[in-house]
Coordinates of C-alpha atoms in Angstrom, one line a residue:
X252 CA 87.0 -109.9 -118.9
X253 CA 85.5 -106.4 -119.7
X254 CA 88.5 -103.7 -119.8
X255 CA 87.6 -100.4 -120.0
X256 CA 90.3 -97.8 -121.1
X257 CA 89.1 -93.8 -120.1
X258 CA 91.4 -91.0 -121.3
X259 CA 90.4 -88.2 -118.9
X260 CA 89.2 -84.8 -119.0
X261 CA 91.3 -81.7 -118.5
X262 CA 88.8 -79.7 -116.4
X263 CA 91.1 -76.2 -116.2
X264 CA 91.4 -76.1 -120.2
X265 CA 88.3 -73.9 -122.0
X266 CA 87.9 -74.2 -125.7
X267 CA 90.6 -71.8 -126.3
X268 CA 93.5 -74.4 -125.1
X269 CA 91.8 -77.3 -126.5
X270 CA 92.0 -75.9 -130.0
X271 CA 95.6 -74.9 -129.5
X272 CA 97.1 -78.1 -128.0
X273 CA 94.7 -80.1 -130.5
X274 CA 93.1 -83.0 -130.0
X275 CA 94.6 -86.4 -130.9
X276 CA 93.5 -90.2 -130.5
X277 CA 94.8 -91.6 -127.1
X278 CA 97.7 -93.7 -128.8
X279 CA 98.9 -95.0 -125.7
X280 CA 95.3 -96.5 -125.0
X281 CA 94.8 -98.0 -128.3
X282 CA 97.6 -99.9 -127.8
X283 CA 96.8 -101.4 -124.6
X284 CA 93.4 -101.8 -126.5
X285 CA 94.8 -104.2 -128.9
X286 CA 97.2 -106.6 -126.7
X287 CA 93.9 -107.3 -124.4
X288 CA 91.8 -107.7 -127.7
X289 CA 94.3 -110.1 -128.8
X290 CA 94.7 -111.8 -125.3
X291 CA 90.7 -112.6 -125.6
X292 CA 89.2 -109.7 -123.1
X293 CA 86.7 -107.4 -124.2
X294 CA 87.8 -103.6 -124.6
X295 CA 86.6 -100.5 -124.5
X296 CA 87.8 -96.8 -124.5
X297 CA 85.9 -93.7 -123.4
X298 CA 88.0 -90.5 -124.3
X299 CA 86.3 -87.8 -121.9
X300 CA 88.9 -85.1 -123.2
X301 CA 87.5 -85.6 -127.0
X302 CA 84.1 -85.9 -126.1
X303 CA 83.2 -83.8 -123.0
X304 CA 81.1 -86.0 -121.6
X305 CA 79.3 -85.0 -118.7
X306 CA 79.1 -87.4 -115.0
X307 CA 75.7 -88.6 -116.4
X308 CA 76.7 -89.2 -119.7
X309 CA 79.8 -91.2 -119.3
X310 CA 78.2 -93.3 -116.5
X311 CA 75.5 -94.4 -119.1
X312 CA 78.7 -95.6 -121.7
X313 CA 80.1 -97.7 -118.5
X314 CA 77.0 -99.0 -117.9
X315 CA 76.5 -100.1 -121.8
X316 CA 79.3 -102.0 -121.3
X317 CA 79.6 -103.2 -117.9
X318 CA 83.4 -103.0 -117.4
X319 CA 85.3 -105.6 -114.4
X320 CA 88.5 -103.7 -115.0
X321 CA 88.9 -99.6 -115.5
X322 CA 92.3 -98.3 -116.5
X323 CA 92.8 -94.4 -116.8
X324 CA 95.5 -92.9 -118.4
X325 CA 96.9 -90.0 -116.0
X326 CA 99.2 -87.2 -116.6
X327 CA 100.3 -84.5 -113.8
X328 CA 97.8 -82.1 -115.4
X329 CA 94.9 -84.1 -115.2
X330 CA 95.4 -86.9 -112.5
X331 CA 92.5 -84.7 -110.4
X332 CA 90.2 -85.9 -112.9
X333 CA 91.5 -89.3 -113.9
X334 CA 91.0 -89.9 -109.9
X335 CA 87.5 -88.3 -109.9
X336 CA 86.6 -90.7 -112.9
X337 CA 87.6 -93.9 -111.0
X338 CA 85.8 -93.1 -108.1
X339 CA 82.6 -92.6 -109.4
X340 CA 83.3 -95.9 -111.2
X341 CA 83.5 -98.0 -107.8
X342 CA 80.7 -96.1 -106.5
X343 CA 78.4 -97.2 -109.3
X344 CA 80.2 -100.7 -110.0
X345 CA 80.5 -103.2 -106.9
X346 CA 83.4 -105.2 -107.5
X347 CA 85.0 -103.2 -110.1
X348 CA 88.8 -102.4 -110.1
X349 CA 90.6 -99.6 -111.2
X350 CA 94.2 -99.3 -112.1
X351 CA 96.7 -95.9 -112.9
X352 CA 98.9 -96.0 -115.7
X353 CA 100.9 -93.3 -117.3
X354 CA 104.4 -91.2 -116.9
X355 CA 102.6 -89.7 -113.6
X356 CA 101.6 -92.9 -112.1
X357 CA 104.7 -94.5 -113.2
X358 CA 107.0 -92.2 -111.4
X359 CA 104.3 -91.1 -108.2
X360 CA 102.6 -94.7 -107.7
X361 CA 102.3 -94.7 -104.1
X362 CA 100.5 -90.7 -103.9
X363 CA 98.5 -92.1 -107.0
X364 CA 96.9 -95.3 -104.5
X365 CA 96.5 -92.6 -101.7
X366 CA 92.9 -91.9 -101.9
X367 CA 91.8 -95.1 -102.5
X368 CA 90.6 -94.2 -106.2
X369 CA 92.8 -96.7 -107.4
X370 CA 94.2 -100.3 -106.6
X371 CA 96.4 -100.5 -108.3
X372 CA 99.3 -98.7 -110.5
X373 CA 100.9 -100.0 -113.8
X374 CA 104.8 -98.8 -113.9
X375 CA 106.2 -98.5 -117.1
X376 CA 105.0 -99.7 -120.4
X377 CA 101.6 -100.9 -119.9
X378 CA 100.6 -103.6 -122.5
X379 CA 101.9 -106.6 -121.7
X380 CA 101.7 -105.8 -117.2
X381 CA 97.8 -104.8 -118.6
X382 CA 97.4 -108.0 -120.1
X383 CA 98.4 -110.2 -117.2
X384 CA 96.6 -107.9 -114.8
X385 CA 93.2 -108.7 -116.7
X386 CA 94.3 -112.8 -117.0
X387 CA 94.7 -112.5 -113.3
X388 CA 91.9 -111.0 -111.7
X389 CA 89.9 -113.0 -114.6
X390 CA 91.8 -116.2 -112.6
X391 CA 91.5 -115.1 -109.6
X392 CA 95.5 -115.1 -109.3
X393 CA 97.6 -113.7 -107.0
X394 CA 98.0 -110.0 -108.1
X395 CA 101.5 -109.3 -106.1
X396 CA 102.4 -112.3 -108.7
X397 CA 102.3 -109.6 -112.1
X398 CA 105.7 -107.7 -112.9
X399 CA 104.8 -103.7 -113.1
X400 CA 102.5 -103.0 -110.5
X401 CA 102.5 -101.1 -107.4
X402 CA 99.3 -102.0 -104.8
X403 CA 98.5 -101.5 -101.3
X404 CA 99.8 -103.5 -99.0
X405 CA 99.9 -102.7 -94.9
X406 CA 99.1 -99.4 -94.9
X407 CA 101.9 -98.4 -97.8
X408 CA 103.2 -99.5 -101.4
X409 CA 104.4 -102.5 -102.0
X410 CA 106.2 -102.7 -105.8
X411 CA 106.3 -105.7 -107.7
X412 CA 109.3 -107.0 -110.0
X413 CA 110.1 -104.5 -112.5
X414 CA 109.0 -105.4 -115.6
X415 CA 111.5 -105.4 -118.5
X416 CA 110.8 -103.2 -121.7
X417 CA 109.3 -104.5 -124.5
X418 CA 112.4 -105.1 -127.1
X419 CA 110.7 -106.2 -130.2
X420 CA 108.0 -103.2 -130.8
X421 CA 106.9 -105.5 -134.0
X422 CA 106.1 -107.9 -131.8
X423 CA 102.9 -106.1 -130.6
X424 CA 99.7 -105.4 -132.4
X425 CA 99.3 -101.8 -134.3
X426 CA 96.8 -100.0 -132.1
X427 CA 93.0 -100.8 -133.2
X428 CA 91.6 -97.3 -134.5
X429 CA 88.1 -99.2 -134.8
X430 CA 87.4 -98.3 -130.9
X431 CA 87.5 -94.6 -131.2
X432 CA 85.5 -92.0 -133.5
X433 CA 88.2 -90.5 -135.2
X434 CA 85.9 -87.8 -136.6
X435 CA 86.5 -86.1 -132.9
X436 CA 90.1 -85.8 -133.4
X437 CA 91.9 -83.0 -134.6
X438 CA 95.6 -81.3 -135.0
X439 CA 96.4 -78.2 -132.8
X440 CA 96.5 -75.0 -134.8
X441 CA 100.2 -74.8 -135.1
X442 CA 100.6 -78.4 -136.4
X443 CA 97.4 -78.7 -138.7
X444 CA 97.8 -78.1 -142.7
X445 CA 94.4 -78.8 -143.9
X446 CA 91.0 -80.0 -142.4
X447 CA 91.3 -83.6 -143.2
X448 CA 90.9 -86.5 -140.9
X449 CA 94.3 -87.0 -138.6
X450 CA 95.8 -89.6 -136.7
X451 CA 98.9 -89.9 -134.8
X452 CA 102.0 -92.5 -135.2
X453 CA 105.1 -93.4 -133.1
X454 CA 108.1 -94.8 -134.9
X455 CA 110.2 -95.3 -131.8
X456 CA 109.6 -95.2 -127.9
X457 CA 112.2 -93.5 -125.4
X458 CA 114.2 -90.0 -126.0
X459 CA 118.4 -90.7 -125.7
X460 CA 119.2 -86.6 -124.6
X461 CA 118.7 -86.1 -121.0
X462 CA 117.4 -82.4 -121.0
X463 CA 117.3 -81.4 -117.0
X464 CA 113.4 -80.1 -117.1
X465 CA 112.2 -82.8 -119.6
X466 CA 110.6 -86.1 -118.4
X467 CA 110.8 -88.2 -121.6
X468 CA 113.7 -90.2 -121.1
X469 CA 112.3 -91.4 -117.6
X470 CA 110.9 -94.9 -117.9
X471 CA 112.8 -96.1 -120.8
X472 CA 116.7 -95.1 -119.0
X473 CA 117.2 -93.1 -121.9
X474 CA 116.9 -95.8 -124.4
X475 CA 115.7 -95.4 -127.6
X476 CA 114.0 -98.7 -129.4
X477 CA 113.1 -98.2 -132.3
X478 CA 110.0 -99.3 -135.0
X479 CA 111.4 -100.9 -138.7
X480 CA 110.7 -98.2 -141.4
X481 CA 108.4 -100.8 -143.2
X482 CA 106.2 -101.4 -140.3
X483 CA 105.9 -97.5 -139.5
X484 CA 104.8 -96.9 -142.9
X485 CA 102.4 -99.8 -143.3
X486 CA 100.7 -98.5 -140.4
X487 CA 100.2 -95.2 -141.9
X488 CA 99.3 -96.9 -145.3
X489 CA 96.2 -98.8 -143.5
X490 CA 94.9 -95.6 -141.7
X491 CA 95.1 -93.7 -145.3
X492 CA 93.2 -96.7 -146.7
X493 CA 90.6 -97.9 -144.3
X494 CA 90.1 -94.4 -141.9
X495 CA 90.7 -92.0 -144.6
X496 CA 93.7 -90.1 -142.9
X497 CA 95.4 -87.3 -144.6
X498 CA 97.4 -85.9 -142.0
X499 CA 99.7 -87.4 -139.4
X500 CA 101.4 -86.5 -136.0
X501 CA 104.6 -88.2 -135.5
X502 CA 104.4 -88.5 -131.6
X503 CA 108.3 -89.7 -131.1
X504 CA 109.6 -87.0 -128.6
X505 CA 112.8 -86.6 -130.4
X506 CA 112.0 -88.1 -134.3
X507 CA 114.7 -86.7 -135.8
X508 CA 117.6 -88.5 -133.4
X509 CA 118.4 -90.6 -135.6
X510 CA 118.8 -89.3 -139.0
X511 CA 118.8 -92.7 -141.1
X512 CA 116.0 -94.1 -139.5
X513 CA 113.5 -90.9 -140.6
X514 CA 115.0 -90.8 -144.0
X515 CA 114.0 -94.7 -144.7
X516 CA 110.7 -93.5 -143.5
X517 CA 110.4 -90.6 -145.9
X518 CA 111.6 -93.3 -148.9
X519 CA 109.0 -95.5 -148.0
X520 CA 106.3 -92.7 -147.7
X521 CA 107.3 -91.7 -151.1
X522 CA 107.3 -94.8 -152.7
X523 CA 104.1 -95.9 -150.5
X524 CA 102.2 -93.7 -153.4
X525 CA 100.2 -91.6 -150.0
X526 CA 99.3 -88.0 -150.7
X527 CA 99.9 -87.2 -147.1
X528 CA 101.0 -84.0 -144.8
X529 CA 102.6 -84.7 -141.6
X530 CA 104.4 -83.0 -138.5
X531 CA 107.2 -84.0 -135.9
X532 CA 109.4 -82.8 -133.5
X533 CA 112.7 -82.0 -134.8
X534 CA 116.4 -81.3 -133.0
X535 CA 118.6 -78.7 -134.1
X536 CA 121.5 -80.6 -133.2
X537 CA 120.9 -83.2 -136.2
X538 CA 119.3 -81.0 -138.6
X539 CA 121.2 -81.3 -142.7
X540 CA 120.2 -80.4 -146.4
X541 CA 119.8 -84.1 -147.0
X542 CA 117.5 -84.7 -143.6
X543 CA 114.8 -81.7 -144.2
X544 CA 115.0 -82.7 -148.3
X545 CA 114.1 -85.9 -147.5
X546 CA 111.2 -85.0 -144.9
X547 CA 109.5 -82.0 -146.9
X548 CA 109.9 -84.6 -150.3
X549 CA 107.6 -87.0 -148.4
X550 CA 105.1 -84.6 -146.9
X551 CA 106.5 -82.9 -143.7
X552 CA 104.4 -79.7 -143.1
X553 CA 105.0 -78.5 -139.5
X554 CA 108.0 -79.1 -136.7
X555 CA 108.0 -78.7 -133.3
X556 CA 111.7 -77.2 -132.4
X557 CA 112.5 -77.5 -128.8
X558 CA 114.9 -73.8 -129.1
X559 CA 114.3 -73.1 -125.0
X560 CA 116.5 -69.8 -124.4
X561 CA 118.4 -67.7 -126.3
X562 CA 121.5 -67.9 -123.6
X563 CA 124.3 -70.7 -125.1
X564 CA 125.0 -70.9 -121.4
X565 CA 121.6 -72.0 -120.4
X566 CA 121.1 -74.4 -122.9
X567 CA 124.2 -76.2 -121.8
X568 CA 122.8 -75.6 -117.8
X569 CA 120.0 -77.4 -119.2
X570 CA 122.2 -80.0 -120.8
X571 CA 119.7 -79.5 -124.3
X572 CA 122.8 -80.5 -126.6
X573 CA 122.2 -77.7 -128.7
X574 CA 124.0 -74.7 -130.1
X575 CA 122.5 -71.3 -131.0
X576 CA 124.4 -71.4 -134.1
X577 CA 122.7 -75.1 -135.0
X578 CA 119.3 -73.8 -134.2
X579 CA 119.9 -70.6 -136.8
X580 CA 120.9 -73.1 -139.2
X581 CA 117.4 -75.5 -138.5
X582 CA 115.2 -73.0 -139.2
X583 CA 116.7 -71.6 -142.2
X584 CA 116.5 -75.4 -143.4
X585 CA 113.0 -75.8 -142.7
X586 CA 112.1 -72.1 -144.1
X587 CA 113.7 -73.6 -147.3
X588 CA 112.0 -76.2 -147.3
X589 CA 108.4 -75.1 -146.8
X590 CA 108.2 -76.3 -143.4
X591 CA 106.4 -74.3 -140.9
X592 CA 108.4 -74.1 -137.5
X593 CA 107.0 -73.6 -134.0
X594 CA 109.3 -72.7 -131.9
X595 CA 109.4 -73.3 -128.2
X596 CA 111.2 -71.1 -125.6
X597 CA 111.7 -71.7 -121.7
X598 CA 111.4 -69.1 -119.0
X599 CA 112.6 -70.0 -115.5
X600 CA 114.8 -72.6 -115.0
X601 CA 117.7 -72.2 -112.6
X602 CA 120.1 -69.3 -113.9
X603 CA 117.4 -67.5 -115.5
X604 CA 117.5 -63.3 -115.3
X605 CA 116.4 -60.4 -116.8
X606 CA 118.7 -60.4 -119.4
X607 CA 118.5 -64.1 -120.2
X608 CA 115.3 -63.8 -120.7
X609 CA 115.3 -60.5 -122.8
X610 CA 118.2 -62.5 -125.0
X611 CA 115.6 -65.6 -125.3
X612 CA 113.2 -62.8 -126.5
X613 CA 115.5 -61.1 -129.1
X614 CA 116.8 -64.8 -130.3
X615 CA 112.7 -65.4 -131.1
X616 CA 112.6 -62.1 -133.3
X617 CA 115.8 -62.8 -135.1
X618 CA 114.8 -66.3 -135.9
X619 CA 111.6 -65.1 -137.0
X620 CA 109.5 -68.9 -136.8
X621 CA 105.5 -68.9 -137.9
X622 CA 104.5 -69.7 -134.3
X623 CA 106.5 -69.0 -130.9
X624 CA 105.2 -70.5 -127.8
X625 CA 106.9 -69.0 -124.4
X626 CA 106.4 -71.2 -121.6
X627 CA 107.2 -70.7 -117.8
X628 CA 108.6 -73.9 -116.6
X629 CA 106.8 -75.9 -113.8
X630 CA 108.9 -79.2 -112.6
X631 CA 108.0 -82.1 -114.4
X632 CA 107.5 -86.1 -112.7
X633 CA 110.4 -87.9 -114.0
X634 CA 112.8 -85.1 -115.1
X635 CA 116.2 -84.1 -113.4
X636 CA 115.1 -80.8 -111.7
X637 CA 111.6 -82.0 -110.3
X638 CA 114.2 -84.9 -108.4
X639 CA 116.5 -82.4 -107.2
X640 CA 113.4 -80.4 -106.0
X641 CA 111.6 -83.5 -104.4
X642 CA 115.0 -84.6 -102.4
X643 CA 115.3 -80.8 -101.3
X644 CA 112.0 -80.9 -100.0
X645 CA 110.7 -78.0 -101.7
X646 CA 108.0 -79.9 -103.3
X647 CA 104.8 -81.8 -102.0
X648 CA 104.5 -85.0 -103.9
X649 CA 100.8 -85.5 -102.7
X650 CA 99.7 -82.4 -103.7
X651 CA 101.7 -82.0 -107.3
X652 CA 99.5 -81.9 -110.3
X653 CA 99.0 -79.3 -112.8
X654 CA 100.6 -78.8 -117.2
X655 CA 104.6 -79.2 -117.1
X656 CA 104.4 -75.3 -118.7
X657 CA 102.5 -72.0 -118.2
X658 CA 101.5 -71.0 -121.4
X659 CA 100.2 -67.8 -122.1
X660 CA 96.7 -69.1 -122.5
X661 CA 96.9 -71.4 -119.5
X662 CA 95.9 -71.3 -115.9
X663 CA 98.6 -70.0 -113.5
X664 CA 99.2 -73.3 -111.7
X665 CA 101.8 -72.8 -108.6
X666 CA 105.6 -72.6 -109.1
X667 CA 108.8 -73.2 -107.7
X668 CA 110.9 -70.2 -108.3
X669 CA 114.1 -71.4 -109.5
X670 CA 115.6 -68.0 -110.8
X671 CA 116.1 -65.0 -109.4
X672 CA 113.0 -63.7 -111.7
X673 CA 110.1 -63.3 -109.5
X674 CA 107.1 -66.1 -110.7
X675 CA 104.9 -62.8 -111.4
X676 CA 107.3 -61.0 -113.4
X677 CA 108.2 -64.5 -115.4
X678 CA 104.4 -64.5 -116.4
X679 CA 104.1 -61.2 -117.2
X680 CA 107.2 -61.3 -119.4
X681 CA 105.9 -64.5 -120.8
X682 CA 102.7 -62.7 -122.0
X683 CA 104.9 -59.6 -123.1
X684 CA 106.7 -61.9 -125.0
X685 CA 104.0 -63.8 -127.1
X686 CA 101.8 -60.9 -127.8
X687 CA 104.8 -58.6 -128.7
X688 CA 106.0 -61.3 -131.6
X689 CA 102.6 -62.2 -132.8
X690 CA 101.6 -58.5 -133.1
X691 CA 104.3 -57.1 -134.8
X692 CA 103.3 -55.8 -138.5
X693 CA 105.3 -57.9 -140.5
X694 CA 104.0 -61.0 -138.6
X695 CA 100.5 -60.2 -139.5
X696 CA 101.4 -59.5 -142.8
X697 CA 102.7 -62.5 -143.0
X698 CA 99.9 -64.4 -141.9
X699 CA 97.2 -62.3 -143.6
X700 CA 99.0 -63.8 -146.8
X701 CA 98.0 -67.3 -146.0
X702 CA 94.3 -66.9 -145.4
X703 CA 93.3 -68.6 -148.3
X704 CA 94.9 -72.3 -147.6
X705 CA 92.0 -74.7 -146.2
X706 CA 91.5 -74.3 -142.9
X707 CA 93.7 -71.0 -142.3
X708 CA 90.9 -68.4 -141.4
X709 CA 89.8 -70.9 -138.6
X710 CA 93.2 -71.0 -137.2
X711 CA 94.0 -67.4 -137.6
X712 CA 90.9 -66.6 -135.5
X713 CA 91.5 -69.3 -133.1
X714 CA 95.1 -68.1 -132.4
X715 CA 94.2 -64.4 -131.9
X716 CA 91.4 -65.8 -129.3
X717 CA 93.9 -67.6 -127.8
X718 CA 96.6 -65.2 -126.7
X719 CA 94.4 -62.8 -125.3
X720 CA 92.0 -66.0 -123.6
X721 CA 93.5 -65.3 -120.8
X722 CA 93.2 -61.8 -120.1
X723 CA 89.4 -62.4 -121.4
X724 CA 89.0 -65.1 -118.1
X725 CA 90.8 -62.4 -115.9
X726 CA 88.4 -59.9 -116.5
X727 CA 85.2 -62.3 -115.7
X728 CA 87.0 -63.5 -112.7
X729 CA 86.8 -59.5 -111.7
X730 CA 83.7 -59.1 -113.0
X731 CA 82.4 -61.9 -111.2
X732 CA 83.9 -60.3 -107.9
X733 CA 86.8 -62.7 -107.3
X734 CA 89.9 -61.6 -106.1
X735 CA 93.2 -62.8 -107.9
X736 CA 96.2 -64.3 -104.8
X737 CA 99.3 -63.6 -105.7
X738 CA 100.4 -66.3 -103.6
X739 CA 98.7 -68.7 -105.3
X740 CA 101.6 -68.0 -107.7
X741 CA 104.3 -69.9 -105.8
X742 CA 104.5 -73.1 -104.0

């Protein structure tokens, strides 16, 4: 049978956002790619958010290929166009089937068949329920036979068996790089060290903490399954051989959760021979001299730390299992060790006031990071508060969609106001807030120092564009005579 995989377009982001966030290969696709490959079915994947393709354009690659199965990839912030996509499949394609698969179709299926875009969602991990989904309608089988799907039946959603997750990772295929162009791909300006060809990596699925607004541990129950060391490495050896890759993200949510496991990793990069940079996400709460020795000795560049506020009492609100004093200590580790930190605070969530916030703030100068990014929390499919929401009714789960966070550069999707900050006054602080750090003396300073490493003009440039995009799409809106609702602000 003909599969083919489409990561969709993210039709509020402008060049701006796309050269922050970065643009990776869909690993999540690849994967799927490489269990139907090996199953026998043909596969192939159109990645609209790397290539802009236009309606035309990526009805002429479908065409080429002459798919009997379409599966999208859907997230809350782009499940308007993942939707979009698979219709103007069926209308072109008689006989085709689509399918939803993904953290938001996972935890929405029966809004996701509404609309009759889809028919059919894959809970959960999606190789092997992908797999038999393809042997099946290839059969002719019974479809309410496969574990992990949720189809229409009678007017509603009708939920097959479960299906268990996959326990022995090595057991499936390393996803098959030959299917994309990896010359499209790129690392965001905060995670990139150079300009040479990237590629991302996962060396465990599942996140154990159970932070309230954070949707990673859904799906997996909070279990973490992890990838040998050997296996993680030997993947990264063959995309350094055969793709020329340089530069790797580390997509695990929470890498550095287990400490042993990412120092095995760094042994075998090291002994691997790979001249290599990399970035990940790291915790404060396991942070040591011998953990960030061993990651900057094999090549760790850039990390991610999840800080969140500046108020002890709202990280333990937000059950992060973190202490102020641990995150001082993380990034004086990674300053010591070369590694460039971006740090990530949240504005927001229940509890939050003025002075929490200001404290978040004053916490952001004191720890001084190369990058900050504040965000306004928006509930999130799968975490803790979106639940709590949902059962209070405050939310509409047919009409939620939009990023998990307002960014200073992104569009002001509607909130639920969970503080007793006003949503206007969390986005203005929130833009206070990034351009104040960023624009103080020293900062620059700093920067202007690194503008001769490869690639650092480009990213300079891009990040000033990108904390004052949004003020630059303001004034054309005015310009253009449109009129800004405040409303529009709030749920």
């Amino acid at each position: 049978m003909k599969v083919l995989l489409v990561s969709p377009a993210l039709k509020t982001m402008d060049v701006y956002q796309v050269r922050a966030r970065g643009c990776m290969p869909p690993l999540n696709l690849l994967y799927i790619a490489a269990v139907l490959a090996r199953g026998g079915h043909e596969v192939k994947i159109i990645d609209l958010y790397a290539e802009g393709l236009s309606e035309e354009e990526f009805l002429s690659r479908a065409r080429a290929f002459g798919p009997q199965l379409a599966g999208f990839a859907t997230y809350t912030a782009s499940f308007d166009m993942a939707a979009a996509g698979a219709r103007l499949l069926k209308e072109n394609f008689p006989g085709l089937k689509t399918v939803a698969g993904g953290i938001h179709a996972s935890y929405l299926p029966a809004q996701c068949l509404k609309g009759g875009a889809f028919d059919c969602v894959v809970v959960g991990e999606g190789e092997l329920t992908m797999l038999e989904l393809a042997d099946a309608l290839a059969a002719k089988a019974d479809l309410f036979a496969v574990p992990g799907l949720v189809l229409p039946k009678d007017g509603g959603a009708f939920a097959t068996p479960r299906r268990p997750l996959i326990e022995d990772l090595a057991a499936l295929p390393l996803p098959d790089y030959s299917l994309v162009d990896l010359s499209k791909y790129y690392l965001g300006i905060t995670r990139a060290v150079s300009t040479a060809p990237a590629a991302s990596v996962l060396t465990m699925r599942g996140c154990p903490y159970q932070c309230t607004f954070c949707s990673h541990h859904y799906g997996y129950g909070g279990r973490v399954r992890k990838r040998a060391p050997a296996g993680v490495v030997s993947e990264m050896k063959a995309l350094y051989d055969n793709y020329g890759v340089r530069e790797f993200q580390i997509e695990d949510p929470s890498f550095t959760c287990d400490p042993a496991h990412v120092r095995e990793i760094c042994r075998l990069i090291v002994e691997s021979g790979m001249k290599i940079s990399w970035n990940c996400n790291v915790r404060a709460n396991t942070a040591s001299e011998e953990l960030f020795s061993s990651m900057a000795g094999a090549g760790c560049r850039r990390a991610l730390l999840g800080v969140e506020s500046g108020s002890q009492e709202l990280l333990d609100r937000m059950k992060k299992g973190i202490t102020l004093e641990a995150v001082r200590r993380t990034m004086a580790l990674a300053k010591k060790h070369g590694m460039r930190v971006n740090a990530a605070f949240l504005l927001g969530t229940p509890g939050e006031t003025l002075e929490t916030a200001r404290r978040t703030y004053e916490f952001a100068l004191e720890l001084d990071p190369d990058y900050v990014m504040f965000s306004v929390y928006i509930p999130s499919p799968g975490g803790e508060l979106f639940d709590g929401l949902a059962g209070e009714g405050r939310l509409d789960l047919d009409k939620v969609y939009g990023a998990d966070y307002i960014t200073v550069y992104s569009e002001r999707e509607p909130m639920v106001e969970l503080s007793e900050v006003p949503a206007a006054q969390l986005l203005s602080l929130m833009e206070t807030y990034t351009r104040g750090f960023y624009l103080r003396p020293s900062y620059v300073f700093k920067r202007l120092r690194t503008l001769l490493l490869p690639g650092e003009i480009s990213r300079v440039l891009w990040g000033v564009a990108l904390i004052f995009s949004h003020r630059f799409r303001r004034l054309a809106d005015r310009l253009a005579g449109k009129k800004l609702d405040e409303n529009s602000w709030t749920y």
